[in-house]
Amino acid sequence: MHIFANPKRFLSLATWLTPMCLVIGLVMAGGALAYGLLYAPADRLMGETVRILYIHVPAAWLGMGGWTTIAVASIVELVWRHPLATIAARAAAVPGAVFTAICLITGSIWGRPTWGTWWVWDGRLTSMLILLFLYFGYIALAGAVNREGASSRIPAIFGIVGAINIPIINRSVVWWNSLHQPPSITLGKSAIDPAFLWPLLIAAVGFSFIFGGVVLARMRMILADIQTEARLRRKALAA
Amino acid sequence: MREALDQWHFVAAAYAVGIIGTLGMVGWSWISMRRAEKRREKARRK
């Protein structure tokens, strides 16, 4: 892991990895969504609205995956002082928040024809909404720390503490009575028919590549800003 | 009386949210990255 601690080495890798992840992700996700919209069968109970799940489910996974990335990078930052861990955590916040918002909005759109309501304050929906607010808090905190020059440990601790919400989201449909269905896909098991499962998995892999590409792009952006600022500061001191 | 809901309207709305949100995020991140890297190159040349 420490091999990539060198920003120069990271940049040489990220330069070709960023567009590659984005292109693969857009092709896979686009193909899976087109298949889901045009060719996948309608569900016996959900009807045509089952197609919404090809966006909603990957967005939910990546919303949770984004915060898991923040938590892991924060631990690496606090324990090993990895120079890129802080940057990785901050870079994962915006795509994580976007996917959480997409999950909540598409879930609400799916809920209206399926449950008869746009929103219910049950465990799954509420814990997912809390995740979105945690992202907003993290983005604001990281921005403030950056502006004020405070310790980067503050957002790192917030990232680790906030991770307690991830198992709560995951188990919410088991712990509490909910309109939301129990988990359909667990490790090695699926209750979903292969006709729906394959486009869903391809969409999930495609959106994951997009997530990875966006994180890399945002890491490059943050790194470039840091390097620009350092160079301008050195020049100002030398002048 | 139950209102009649056309499920395709909901599917189209969800796809629009997902696609616009994802492409917007990709485009914004890519443009911000390119701008930041251009600023760095400019600062190096100064």
PDB file of N, CA and C in Angstrom, chain A residues 1-6 67-90 138 152-153 155-157 159-160 219:
ATOM      1  N   MET A   1       0.819  -1.201   0.000  1.00  0.00           N
ATOM      2  CA  MET A   1       0.000   0.000   0.000  1.00  0.00           C
ATOM      3  C   MET A   1       0.863   1.264   0.000  1.00  0.00           C
ATOM      4  N   HIS A   2       1.991   1.179   0.753  1.00  0.00           N
ATOM      5  CA  HIS A   2       2.844   2.358   0.852  1.00  0.00           C
ATOM      6  C   HIS A   2       3.557   2.675  -0.465  1.00  0.00           C
ATOM      7  N   ILE A   3       3.524   1.685  -1.409  1.00  0.00           N
ATOM      8  CA  ILE A   3       4.121   1.929  -2.731  1.00  0.00           C
ATOM      9  C   ILE A   3       3.423   3.131  -3.377  1.00  0.00           C
ATOM     10  N   PHE A   4       2.081   3.229  -3.131  1.00  0.00           N
ATOM     11  CA  PHE A   4       1.297   4.275  -3.772  1.00  0.00           C
ATOM     12  C   PHE A   4       1.232   5.559  -2.941  1.00  0.00           C
ATOM     13  N   ALA A   5       2.019   5.580  -1.839  1.00  0.00           N
ATOM     14  CA  ALA A   5       2.018   6.777  -0.996  1.00  0.00           C
ATOM     15  C   ALA A   5       2.676   7.950  -1.707  1.00  0.00           C
ATOM     16  N   ASN A   6       3.507   7.633  -2.695  1.00  0.00           N
ATOM     17  CA  ASN A   6       4.175   8.675  -3.456  1.00  0.00           C
ATOM     18  C   ASN A   6       3.183   9.276  -4.458  1.00  0.00           C
ATOM     19  N   TRP A  67     -19.259   5.607   1.842  1.00  0.00           N
ATOM     20  CA  TRP A  67     -18.918   5.900   3.247  1.00  0.00           C
ATOM     21  C   TRP A  67     -17.928   4.872   3.796  1.00  0.00           C
ATOM     22  N   THR A  68     -18.038   3.624   3.332  1.00  0.00           N
ATOM     23  CA  THR A  68     -17.068   2.603   3.760  1.00  0.00           C
ATOM     24  C   THR A  68     -15.665   3.013   3.297  1.00  0.00           C
ATOM     25  N   THR A  69     -15.580   3.560   2.077  1.00  0.00           N
ATOM     26  CA  THR A  69     -14.289   4.049   1.562  1.00  0.00           C
ATOM     27  C   THR A  69     -13.755   5.164   2.466  1.00  0.00           C
ATOM     28  N   ILE A  70     -14.646   6.098   2.841  1.00  0.00           N
ATOM     29  CA  ILE A  70     -14.237   7.208   3.723  1.00  0.00           C
ATOM     30  C   ILE A  70     -13.711   6.649   5.050  1.00  0.00           C
ATOM     31  N   ALA A  71     -14.445   5.674   5.629  1.00  0.00           N
ATOM     32  CA  ALA A  71     -14.064   5.119   6.934  1.00  0.00           C
ATOM     33  C   ALA A  71     -12.714   4.396   6.851  1.00  0.00           C
ATOM     34  N   VAL A  72     -12.533   3.570   5.805  1.00  0.00           N
ATOM     35  CA  VAL A  72     -11.268   2.818   5.666  1.00  0.00           C
ATOM     36  C   VAL A  72     -10.108   3.792   5.438  1.00  0.00           C
ATOM     37  N   ALA A  73     -10.314   4.772   4.545  1.00  0.00           N
ATOM     38  CA  ALA A  73      -9.250   5.756   4.268  1.00  0.00           C
ATOM     39  C   ALA A  73      -8.935   6.565   5.529  1.00  0.00           C
ATOM     40  N   SER A  74      -9.963   6.848   6.339  1.00  0.00           N
ATOM     41  CA  SER A  74      -9.747   7.608   7.578  1.00  0.00           C
ATOM     42  C   SER A  74      -8.915   6.803   8.572  1.00  0.00           C
ATOM     43  N   ILE A  75      -9.196   5.504   8.671  1.00  0.00           N
ATOM     44  CA  ILE A  75      -8.387   4.644   9.564  1.00  0.00           C
ATOM     45  C   ILE A  75      -6.931   4.627   9.080  1.00  0.00           C
ATOM     46  N   VAL A  76      -6.761   4.456   7.751  1.00  0.00           N
ATOM     47  CA  VAL A  76      -5.400   4.435   7.180  1.00  0.00           C
ATOM     48  C   VAL A  76      -4.701   5.764   7.467  1.00  0.00           C
ATOM     49  N   GLU A  77      -5.455   6.859   7.352  1.00  0.00           N
ATOM     50  CA  GLU A  77      -4.880   8.188   7.618  1.00  0.00           C
ATOM     51  C   GLU A  77      -4.424   8.313   9.077  1.00  0.00           C
ATOM     52  N   LEU A  78      -5.294   7.875  10.000  1.00  0.00           N
ATOM     53  CA  LEU A  78      -4.984   8.039  11.421  1.00  0.00           C
ATOM     54  C   LEU A  78      -3.886   7.081  11.887  1.00  0.00           C
ATOM     55  N   VAL A  79      -3.899   5.858  11.370  1.00  0.00           N
ATOM     56  CA  VAL A  79      -2.950   4.845  11.852  1.00  0.00           C
ATOM     57  C   VAL A  79      -1.608   4.939  11.136  1.00  0.00           C
ATOM     58  N   TRP A  80      -1.643   4.971   9.788  1.00  0.00           N
ATOM     59  CA  TRP A  80      -0.381   4.907   9.038  1.00  0.00           C
ATOM     60  C   TRP A  80       0.061   6.260   8.463  1.00  0.00           C
ATOM     61  N   ARG A  81      -0.742   7.291   8.659  1.00  0.00           N
ATOM     62  CA  ARG A  81      -0.418   8.622   8.114  1.00  0.00           C
ATOM     63  C   ARG A  81      -0.136   8.555   6.609  1.00  0.00           C
ATOM     64  N   HIS A  82      -0.880   7.739   5.909  1.00  0.00           N
ATOM     65  CA  HIS A  82      -0.716   7.609   4.461  1.00  0.00           C
ATOM     66  C   HIS A  82      -1.098   8.944   3.814  1.00  0.00           C
ATOM     67  N   PRO A  83      -0.178   9.567   3.040  1.00  0.00           N
ATOM     68  CA  PRO A  83      -0.474  10.913   2.526  1.00  0.00           C
ATOM     69  C   PRO A  83      -1.663  10.977   1.561  1.00  0.00           C
ATOM     70  N   LEU A  84      -1.948   9.874   0.881  1.00  0.00           N
ATOM     71  CA  LEU A  84      -3.061   9.922  -0.077  1.00  0.00           C
ATOM     72  C   LEU A  84      -4.395   9.515   0.545  1.00  0.00           C
ATOM     73  N   ALA A  85      -4.357   8.994   1.793  1.00  0.00           N
ATOM     74  CA  ALA A  85      -5.597   8.513   2.416  1.00  0.00           C
ATOM     75  C   ALA A  85      -6.577   9.657   2.673  1.00  0.00           C
ATOM     76  N   THR A  86      -6.057  10.809   3.138  1.00  0.00           N
ATOM     77  CA  THR A  86      -6.915  11.978   3.386  1.00  0.00           C
ATOM     78  C   THR A  86      -7.581  12.397   2.082  1.00  0.00           C
ATOM     79  N   ILE A  87      -6.763  12.426   1.017  1.00  0.00           N
ATOM     80  CA  ILE A  87      -7.274  12.858  -0.294  1.00  0.00           C
ATOM     81  C   ILE A  87      -8.323  11.865  -0.796  1.00  0.00           C
ATOM     82  N   ALA A  88      -8.061  10.556  -0.608  1.00  0.00           N
ATOM     83  CA  ALA A  88      -9.010   9.523  -1.068  1.00  0.00           C
ATOM     84  C   ALA A  88     -10.344   9.650  -0.331  1.00  0.00           C
ATOM     85  N   ALA A  89     -10.284   9.894   0.986  1.00  0.00           N
ATOM     86  CA  ALA A  89     -11.516  10.023   1.777  1.00  0.00           C
ATOM     87  C   ALA A  89     -12.346  11.196   1.276  1.00  0.00           C
ATOM     88  N   ARG A  90     -11.678  12.341   1.047  1.00  0.00           N
ATOM     89  CA  ARG A  90     -12.410  13.538   0.582  1.00  0.00           C
ATOM     90  C   ARG A  90     -12.947  13.340  -0.821  1.00  0.00           C
ATOM     91  N   TYR A 138     -19.884  15.742   6.344  1.00  0.00           N
ATOM     92  CA  TYR A 138     -18.474  15.436   6.071  1.00  0.00           C
ATOM     93  C   TYR A 138     -17.893  16.418   5.051  1.00  0.00           C
ATOM     94  N   SER A 152      -6.538  17.624   9.903  1.00  0.00           N
ATOM     95  CA  SER A 152      -7.329  16.750   9.026  1.00  0.00           C
ATOM     96  C   SER A 152      -7.861  15.536   9.785  1.00  0.00           C
ATOM     97  N   ARG A 153      -7.450  15.427  11.075  1.00  0.00           N
ATOM     98  CA  ARG A 153      -7.934  14.299  11.881  1.00  0.00           C
ATOM     99  C   ARG A 153      -9.420  14.452  12.213  1.00  0.00           C
ATOM    100  N   PRO A 155     -12.167  15.516  10.316  1.00  0.00           N
ATOM    101  CA  PRO A 155     -13.050  14.774   9.403  1.00  0.00           C
ATOM    102  C   PRO A 155     -12.791  13.269   9.411  1.00  0.00           C
ATOM    103  N   ALA A 156     -11.540  12.860   9.680  1.00  0.00           N
ATOM    104  CA  ALA A 156     -11.226  11.420   9.719  1.00  0.00           C
ATOM    105  C   ALA A 156     -11.990  10.742  10.860  1.00  0.00           C
ATOM    106  N   ILE A 157     -12.018  11.396  12.026  1.00  0.00           N
ATOM    107  CA  ILE A 157     -12.754  10.829  13.178  1.00  0.00           C
ATOM    108  C   ILE A 157     -14.253  10.804  12.859  1.00  0.00           C
ATOM    109  N   GLY A 159     -15.564  10.534   9.931  1.00  0.00           N
ATOM    110  CA  GLY A 159     -15.758   9.455   8.952  1.00  0.00           C
ATOM    111  C   GLY A 159     -15.856   8.091   9.613  1.00  0.00           C
ATOM    112  N   ILE A 160     -15.028   7.874  10.643  1.00  0.00           N
ATOM    113  CA  ILE A 160     -15.033   6.572  11.337  1.00  0.00           C
ATOM    114  C   ILE A 160     -16.290   6.437  12.199  1.00  0.00           C
ATOM    115  N   MET A 219      -9.442  12.854  -6.780  1.00  0.00           N
ATOM    116  CA  MET A 219      -8.132  12.785  -6.093  1.00  0.00           C
ATOM    117  C   MET A 219      -7.098  13.591  -6.876  1.00  0.00           C
TER     118      MET A 219
END
